PDB file of C-alpha atoms in Angstrom:
ATOM      1  CA  MET A   1     166.623 256.234 319.036  1.00  0.00           C
ATOM      2  CA  THR A   2     165.505 256.474 315.441  1.00  0.00           C
ATOM      3  CA  GLU A   3     167.797 257.468 312.666  1.00  0.00           C
ATOM      4  CA  GLN A   4     166.677 260.575 310.815  1.00  0.00           C
ATOM      5  CA  ARG A   5     167.293 260.920 307.114  1.00  0.00           C
ATOM      6  CA  ALA A   6     168.071 264.249 305.547  1.00  0.00           C
ATOM      7  CA  PRO A   7     165.174 265.354 303.374  1.00  0.00           C
ATOM      8  CA  ARG A   8     165.702 264.672 299.667  1.00  0.00           C
ATOM      9  CA  LYS A   9     166.494 267.843 297.791  1.00  0.00           C
ATOM     10  CA  ARG A  10     164.303 268.782 294.870  1.00  0.00           C
ATOM     11  CA  GLY A  11     165.633 269.601 291.458  1.00  0.00           C
ATOM     12  CA  ARG A  12     168.072 267.916 289.147  1.00  0.00           C
ATOM     13  CA  PRO A  13     169.710 264.751 290.483  1.00  0.00           C
ATOM     14  CA  ARG A  14     173.443 264.878 291.059  1.00  0.00           C
ATOM     15  CA  GLY A  15     175.700 263.976 288.169  1.00  0.00           C
ATOM     16  CA  GLY A  16     178.811 265.306 286.502  1.00  0.00           C
ATOM     17  CA  SER A  17     178.809 267.369 283.344  1.00  0.00           C
ATOM     18  CA  ASP A  18     179.610 264.283 281.278  1.00  0.00           C
ATOM     19  CA  SER A  19     176.779 262.226 282.802  1.00  0.00           C
ATOM     20  CA  ARG A  20     174.532 262.455 279.751  1.00  0.00           C
ATOM     21  CA  GLU A  21     177.243 261.111 277.459  1.00  0.00           C
ATOM     22  CA  ARG A  22     178.117 258.336 279.935  1.00  0.00           C
ATOM     23  CA  ILE A  23     174.457 257.329 280.079  1.00  0.00           C
ATOM     24  CA  ILE A  24     174.223 257.174 276.267  1.00  0.00           C
ATOM     25  CA  GLY A  25     177.410 255.074 276.111  1.00  0.00           C
ATOM     26  CA  ALA A  26     176.152 252.765 278.852  1.00  0.00           C
ATOM     27  CA  ALA A  27     172.778 252.439 277.107  1.00  0.00           C
ATOM     28  CA  VAL A  28     174.408 251.448 273.813  1.00  0.00           C
ATOM     29  CA  ASP A  29     176.490 248.798 275.615  1.00  0.00           C
ATOM     30  CA  GLU A  30     173.614 247.530 277.750  1.00  0.00           C
ATOM     31  CA  PHE A  31     171.112 247.353 274.890  1.00  0.00           C
ATOM     32  CA  GLY A  32     173.754 245.637 272.777  1.00  0.00           C
ATOM     33  CA  GLU A  33     174.491 242.993 275.414  1.00  0.00           C
ATOM     34  CA  GLN A  34     171.056 242.479 276.975  1.00  0.00           C
ATOM     35  CA  GLY A  35     168.656 243.433 274.184  1.00  0.00           C
ATOM     36  CA  TYR A  36     165.788 245.866 274.589  1.00  0.00           C
ATOM     37  CA  ASP A  37     163.698 243.696 276.903  1.00  0.00           C
ATOM     38  CA  GLY A  38     166.660 242.624 279.051  1.00  0.00           C
ATOM     39  CA  SER A  39     167.880 246.167 279.698  1.00  0.00           C
ATOM     40  CA  THR A  40     166.497 248.349 282.457  1.00  0.00           C
ATOM     41  CA  VAL A  41     166.954 251.986 283.357  1.00  0.00           C
ATOM     42  CA  ARG A  42     168.500 250.805 286.627  1.00  0.00           C
ATOM     43  CA  SER A  43     171.066 248.554 284.901  1.00  0.00           C
ATOM     44  CA  ILE A  44     171.999 251.321 282.471  1.00  0.00           C
ATOM     45  CA  ALA A  45     172.361 253.810 285.327  1.00  0.00           C
ATOM     46  CA  SER A  46     174.559 251.374 287.233  1.00  0.00           C
ATOM     47  CA  ARG A  47     176.777 250.857 284.192  1.00  0.00           C
ATOM     48  CA  ALA A  48     177.068 254.636 283.749  1.00  0.00           C
ATOM     49  CA  GLY A  49     177.816 255.162 287.443  1.00  0.00           C
ATOM     50  CA  VAL A  50     174.836 257.460 288.012  1.00  0.00           C
ATOM     51  CA  ASP A  51     171.543 257.329 289.884  1.00  0.00           C
ATOM     52  CA  SER A  52     168.594 256.043 287.833  1.00  0.00           C
ATOM     53  CA  ALA A  53     166.794 259.324 288.603  1.00  0.00           C
ATOM     54  CA  LEU A  54     169.400 261.084 286.471  1.00  0.00           C
ATOM     55  CA  VAL A  55     168.615 258.786 283.536  1.00  0.00           C
ATOM     56  CA  HIS A  56     164.921 259.667 283.877  1.00  0.00           C
ATOM     57  CA  HIS A  57     165.833 263.344 284.198  1.00  0.00           C
ATOM     58  CA  TYR A  58     167.740 263.384 280.909  1.00  0.00           C
ATOM     59  CA  PHE A  59     165.761 260.875 278.875  1.00  0.00           C
ATOM     60  CA  GLY A  60     162.396 260.053 280.456  1.00  0.00           C
ATOM     61  CA  THR A  61     161.473 256.434 279.741  1.00  0.00           C
ATOM     62  CA  LYS A  62     163.494 253.456 278.540  1.00  0.00           C
ATOM     63  CA  ALA A  63     161.906 253.898 275.096  1.00  0.00           C
ATOM     64  CA  ASP A  64     163.064 257.529 275.031  1.00  0.00           C
ATOM     65  CA  LEU A  65     166.608 256.493 275.959  1.00  0.00           C
ATOM     66  CA  PHE A  66     166.620 253.725 273.346  1.00  0.00           C
ATOM     67  CA  ALA A  67     165.445 256.114 270.626  1.00  0.00           C
ATOM     68  CA  GLU A  68     168.207 258.558 271.570  1.00  0.00           C
ATOM     69  CA  ALA A  69     170.939 255.914 271.810  1.00  0.00           C
ATOM     70  CA  VAL A  70     170.072 254.156 268.562  1.00  0.00           C
ATOM     71  CA  GLY A  71     168.997 257.244 266.641  1.00  0.00           C
ATOM     72  CA  ILE A  72     165.430 256.159 265.823  1.00  0.00           C
ATOM     73  CA  PRO A  73     164.025 258.912 263.605  1.00  0.00           C
ATOM     74  CA  LEU A  74     160.344 258.257 264.419  1.00  0.00           C
ATOM     75  CA  ARG A  75     158.628 257.625 267.728  1.00  0.00           C
ATOM     76  CA  PRO A  76     155.841 255.185 266.874  1.00  0.00           C
ATOM     77  CA  ASP A  77     155.556 254.317 270.552  1.00  0.00           C
ATOM     78  CA  ILE A  78     154.334 257.886 271.142  1.00  0.00           C
ATOM     79  CA  ASP A  79     152.493 258.712 267.905  1.00  0.00           C
ATOM     80  CA  VAL A  80     150.804 255.495 266.776  1.00  0.00           C
ATOM     81  CA  PRO A  81     148.474 254.906 269.753  1.00  0.00           C
ATOM     82  CA  GLY A  82     146.845 258.275 269.056  1.00  0.00           C
ATOM     83  CA  ILE A  83     146.451 257.394 265.379  1.00  0.00           C
ATOM     84  CA  VAL A  84     144.880 254.034 266.203  1.00  0.00           C
ATOM     85  CA  ALA A  85     142.551 255.665 268.738  1.00  0.00           C
ATOM     86  CA  GLY A  86     141.019 257.936 266.071  1.00  0.00           C
ATOM     87  CA  PRO A  87     138.020 257.113 263.847  1.00  0.00           C
ATOM     88  CA  ARG A  88     138.272 253.378 263.050  1.00  0.00           C
ATOM     89  CA  GLY A  89     137.400 253.652 259.383  1.00  0.00           C
ATOM     90  CA  GLU A  90     140.498 255.758 258.650  1.00  0.00           C
ATOM     91  CA  VAL A  91     143.172 254.106 260.816  1.00  0.00           C
ATOM     92  CA  GLY A  92     144.876 252.190 257.995  1.00  0.00           C
ATOM     93  CA  GLU A  93     145.281 255.243 255.800  1.00  0.00           C
ATOM     94  CA  ARG A  94     146.358 257.426 258.731  1.00  0.00           C
ATOM     95  CA  LEU A  95     149.089 254.950 259.730  1.00  0.00           C
ATOM     96  CA  VAL A  96     150.478 254.699 256.207  1.00  0.00           C
ATOM     97  CA  ARG A  97     150.357 258.474 255.734  1.00  0.00           C
ATOM     98  CA  TYR A  98     152.074 259.090 259.091  1.00  0.00           C
ATOM     99  CA  VAL A  99     155.037 256.896 258.131  1.00  0.00           C
ATOM    100  CA  LEU A 100     155.358 258.091 254.537  1.00  0.00           C
ATOM    101  CA  GLU A 101     155.078 261.790 255.334  1.00  0.00           C
ATOM    102  CA  ALA A 102     157.740 261.395 258.010  1.00  0.00           C
ATOM    103  CA  PHE A 103     160.101 259.546 255.646  1.00  0.00           C
ATOM    104  CA  GLU A 104     159.623 262.192 252.978  1.00  0.00           C
ATOM    105  CA  GLN A 105     161.569 264.535 255.282  1.00  0.00           C
ATOM    106  CA  PRO A 106     165.260 264.215 254.287  1.00  0.00           C
ATOM    107  CA  ASP A 107     166.729 263.982 257.809  1.00  0.00           C
ATOM    108  CA  ILE A 108     164.246 261.351 258.961  1.00  0.00           C
ATOM    109  CA  ARG A 109     164.682 259.421 255.711  1.00  0.00           C
ATOM    110  CA  ARG A 110     168.490 259.469 256.021  1.00  0.00           C
ATOM    111  CA  ARG A 111     168.489 258.187 259.607  1.00  0.00           C
ATOM    112  CA  GLY A 112     165.658 255.732 258.967  1.00  0.00           C
ATOM    113  CA  VAL A 113     167.380 254.174 255.954  1.00  0.00           C
ATOM    114  CA  MET A 114     170.631 253.892 257.903  1.00  0.00           C
ATOM    115  CA  LEU A 115     168.821 252.160 260.771  1.00  0.00           C
ATOM    116  CA  MET A 116     167.000 249.749 258.446  1.00  0.00           C
ATOM    117  CA  ARG A 117     170.201 248.829 256.604  1.00  0.00           C
ATOM    118  CA  THR A 118     172.005 248.287 259.902  1.00  0.00           C
ATOM    119  CA  ALA A 119     169.147 246.235 261.347  1.00  0.00           C
ATOM    120  CA  ILE A 120     168.919 243.976 258.292  1.00  0.00           C
ATOM    121  CA  GLY A 121     172.619 243.162 258.267  1.00  0.00           C
ATOM    122  CA  SER A 122     173.480 243.009 261.969  1.00  0.00           C
ATOM    123  CA  ARG A 123     173.014 240.159 264.433  1.00  0.00           C
ATOM    124  CA  LEU A 124     173.211 242.787 267.185  1.00  0.00           C
ATOM    125  CA  THR A 125     170.812 245.409 265.839  1.00  0.00           C
ATOM    126  CA  THR A 126     168.114 243.125 264.421  1.00  0.00           C
ATOM    127  CA  PRO A 127     166.902 241.661 267.755  1.00  0.00           C
ATOM    128  CA  LEU A 128     167.362 245.027 269.449  1.00  0.00           C
ATOM    129  CA  LEU A 129     165.103 246.833 266.991  1.00  0.00           C
ATOM    130  CA  ALA A 130     162.687 243.894 266.925  1.00  0.00           C
ATOM    131  CA  GLY A 131     162.399 244.016 270.719  1.00  0.00           C
ATOM    132  CA  PHE A 132     161.674 247.728 270.679  1.00  0.00           C
ATOM    133  CA  LEU A 133     159.036 247.374 267.956  1.00  0.00           C
ATOM    134  CA  ALA A 134     157.441 244.342 269.614  1.00  0.00           C
ATOM    135  CA  ARG A 135     157.106 246.067 272.979  1.00  0.00           C
ATOM    136  CA  GLU A 136     156.553 249.705 272.016  1.00  0.00           C
ATOM    137  CA  LEU A 137     154.664 249.448 268.724  1.00  0.00           C
ATOM    138  CA  ILE A 138     153.060 246.057 268.149  1.00  0.00           C
ATOM    139  CA  GLY A 139     152.182 245.611 271.814  1.00  0.00           C
ATOM    140  CA  LYS A 140     150.571 249.048 272.046  1.00  0.00           C
ATOM    141  CA  ILE A 141     148.566 248.595 268.849  1.00  0.00           C
ATOM    142  CA  ALA A 142     147.422 245.167 270.035  1.00  0.00           C
ATOM    143  CA  LYS A 143     146.153 246.590 273.337  1.00  0.00           C
ATOM    144  CA  THR A 144     143.904 249.061 271.523  1.00  0.00           C
ATOM    145  CA  LEU A 145     142.278 246.396 269.330  1.00  0.00           C
ATOM    146  CA  GLY A 146     140.834 244.220 272.073  1.00  0.00           C
ATOM    147  CA  VAL A 147     140.503 241.062 269.943  1.00  0.00           C
ATOM    148  CA  ALA A 148     141.929 237.552 270.422  1.00  0.00           C
ATOM    149  CA  ASP A 149     144.422 237.721 267.545  1.00  0.00           C
ATOM    150  CA  ALA A 150     145.427 241.352 268.158  1.00  0.00           C
ATOM    151  CA  GLU A 151     149.190 240.665 268.315  1.00  0.00           C
ATOM    152  CA  LEU A 152     149.132 238.862 264.964  1.00  0.00           C
ATOM    153  CA  ARG A 153     147.120 241.694 263.423  1.00  0.00           C
ATOM    154  CA  ALA A 154     149.579 244.285 264.767  1.00  0.00           C
ATOM    155  CA  ALA A 155     152.547 242.226 263.510  1.00  0.00           C
ATOM    156  CA  LEU A 156     150.965 242.049 260.040  1.00  0.00           C
ATOM    157  CA  VAL A 157     150.659 245.844 260.059  1.00  0.00           C
ATOM    158  CA  ALA A 158     154.327 246.151 261.070  1.00  0.00           C
ATOM    159  CA  SER A 159     155.350 243.788 258.252  1.00  0.00           C
ATOM    160  CA  GLN A 160     153.369 245.814 255.721  1.00  0.00           C
ATOM    161  CA  ILE A 161     154.904 249.114 256.865  1.00  0.00           C
ATOM    162  CA  ALA A 162     158.429 247.646 257.011  1.00  0.00           C
ATOM    163  CA  GLY A 163     158.061 246.243 253.494  1.00  0.00           C
ATOM    164  CA  LEU A 164     156.757 249.574 252.236  1.00  0.00           C
ATOM    165  CA  LEU A 165     159.702 251.475 253.716  1.00  0.00           C
ATOM    166  CA  LEU A 166     162.197 248.923 252.438  1.00  0.00           C
ATOM    167  CA  THR A 167     160.942 248.946 248.841  1.00  0.00           C
ATOM    168  CA  ARG A 168     160.450 252.723 248.613  1.00  0.00           C
ATOM    169  CA  TYR A 169     163.436 254.108 250.525  1.00  0.00           C
ATOM    170  CA  VAL A 170     166.117 251.397 250.718  1.00  0.00           C
ATOM    171  CA  LEU A 171     165.720 249.384 247.501  1.00  0.00           C
ATOM    172  CA  LYS A 172     164.145 252.370 245.690  1.00  0.00           C
ATOM    173  CA  LEU A 173     162.111 249.953 243.606  1.00  0.00           C
ATOM    174  CA  ALA A 174     160.473 251.684 240.631  1.00  0.00           C
ATOM    175  CA  PRO A 175     157.743 252.831 240.375  1.00  0.00           C
ATOM    176  CA  MET A 176     157.219 252.563 244.178  1.00  0.00           C
ATOM    177  CA  ALA A 177     160.106 254.962 244.848  1.00  0.00           C
ATOM    178  CA  SER A 178     158.586 257.783 242.802  1.00  0.00           C
ATOM    179  CA  ALA A 179     154.866 257.215 243.377  1.00  0.00           C
ATOM    180  CA  PRO A 180     153.033 260.107 245.077  1.00  0.00           C
ATOM    181  CA  VAL A 181     152.358 259.608 248.776  1.00  0.00           C
ATOM    182  CA  ASP A 182     148.607 259.983 248.215  1.00  0.00           C
ATOM    183  CA  ASP A 183     148.610 257.105 245.707  1.00  0.00           C
ATOM    184  CA  ILE A 184     150.439 254.763 248.082  1.00  0.00           C
ATOM    185  CA  VAL A 185     148.191 255.734 250.995  1.00  0.00           C
ATOM    186  CA  ALA A 186     145.099 255.029 248.881  1.00  0.00           C
ATOM    187  CA  ARG A 187     146.393 251.575 247.848  1.00  0.00           C
ATOM    188  CA  VAL A 188     148.156 250.357 251.000  1.00  0.00           C
ATOM    189  CA  GLY A 189     145.876 251.967 253.593  1.00  0.00           C
ATOM    190  CA  PRO A 190     142.959 249.567 252.963  1.00  0.00           C
ATOM    191  CA  THR A 191     145.284 246.564 253.411  1.00  0.00           C
ATOM    192  CA  VAL A 192     146.464 247.882 256.771  1.00  0.00           C
ATOM    193  CA  GLN A 193     142.835 248.590 257.678  1.00  0.00           C
ATOM    194  CA  ARG A 194     141.905 245.000 256.853  1.00  0.00           C
ATOM    195  CA  TYR A 195     144.756 243.619 258.948  1.00  0.00           C
ATOM    196  CA  LEU A 196     143.587 245.642 261.908  1.00  0.00           C
ATOM    197  CA  PHE A 197     139.821 245.314 261.870  1.00  0.00           C
ATOM    198  CA  GLU A 198     138.441 242.707 259.429  1.00  0.00           C
TER     199      GLU A 198
END
């Protein structure tokens, strides 16, 4: 005699009304203890006491959940691969413009500056953010380049962008802080382009 399983019901997985908040809390704890690479959707779901399908239902991927839990104001893991895939001669300028135009928006700038300040001064947040950027940004850029030193090139781009954001929005170093976006794109874009392709 074979055991028959009840067919799985379609629709939203079961979870209480506070499931979303429990998942966020569990994600913060799990990312904090295990880092970005060491955390899984399954381990976060287990900590929250829910099925992993519910985590996917509310948040999608691990990167989506991380961005929600930590409050990342930009989603380079989603946006940057499309920028890099465009016409090669303009990638450097497009990357710099994408970041600057986003940070010129007050809400994104406020959350981004808070995240950068926290990451710089925290033994917990620094490796967490570094893991996310290494996997979801640098790794994805490197895959599109298809050259032997692609990871180094992508890391150089990340260092250039991080330095740009730090000097313009955290340190507010004059005249960088007040320079028009177009001027910075025109000056920094070619450097990013060189890191990527030359």
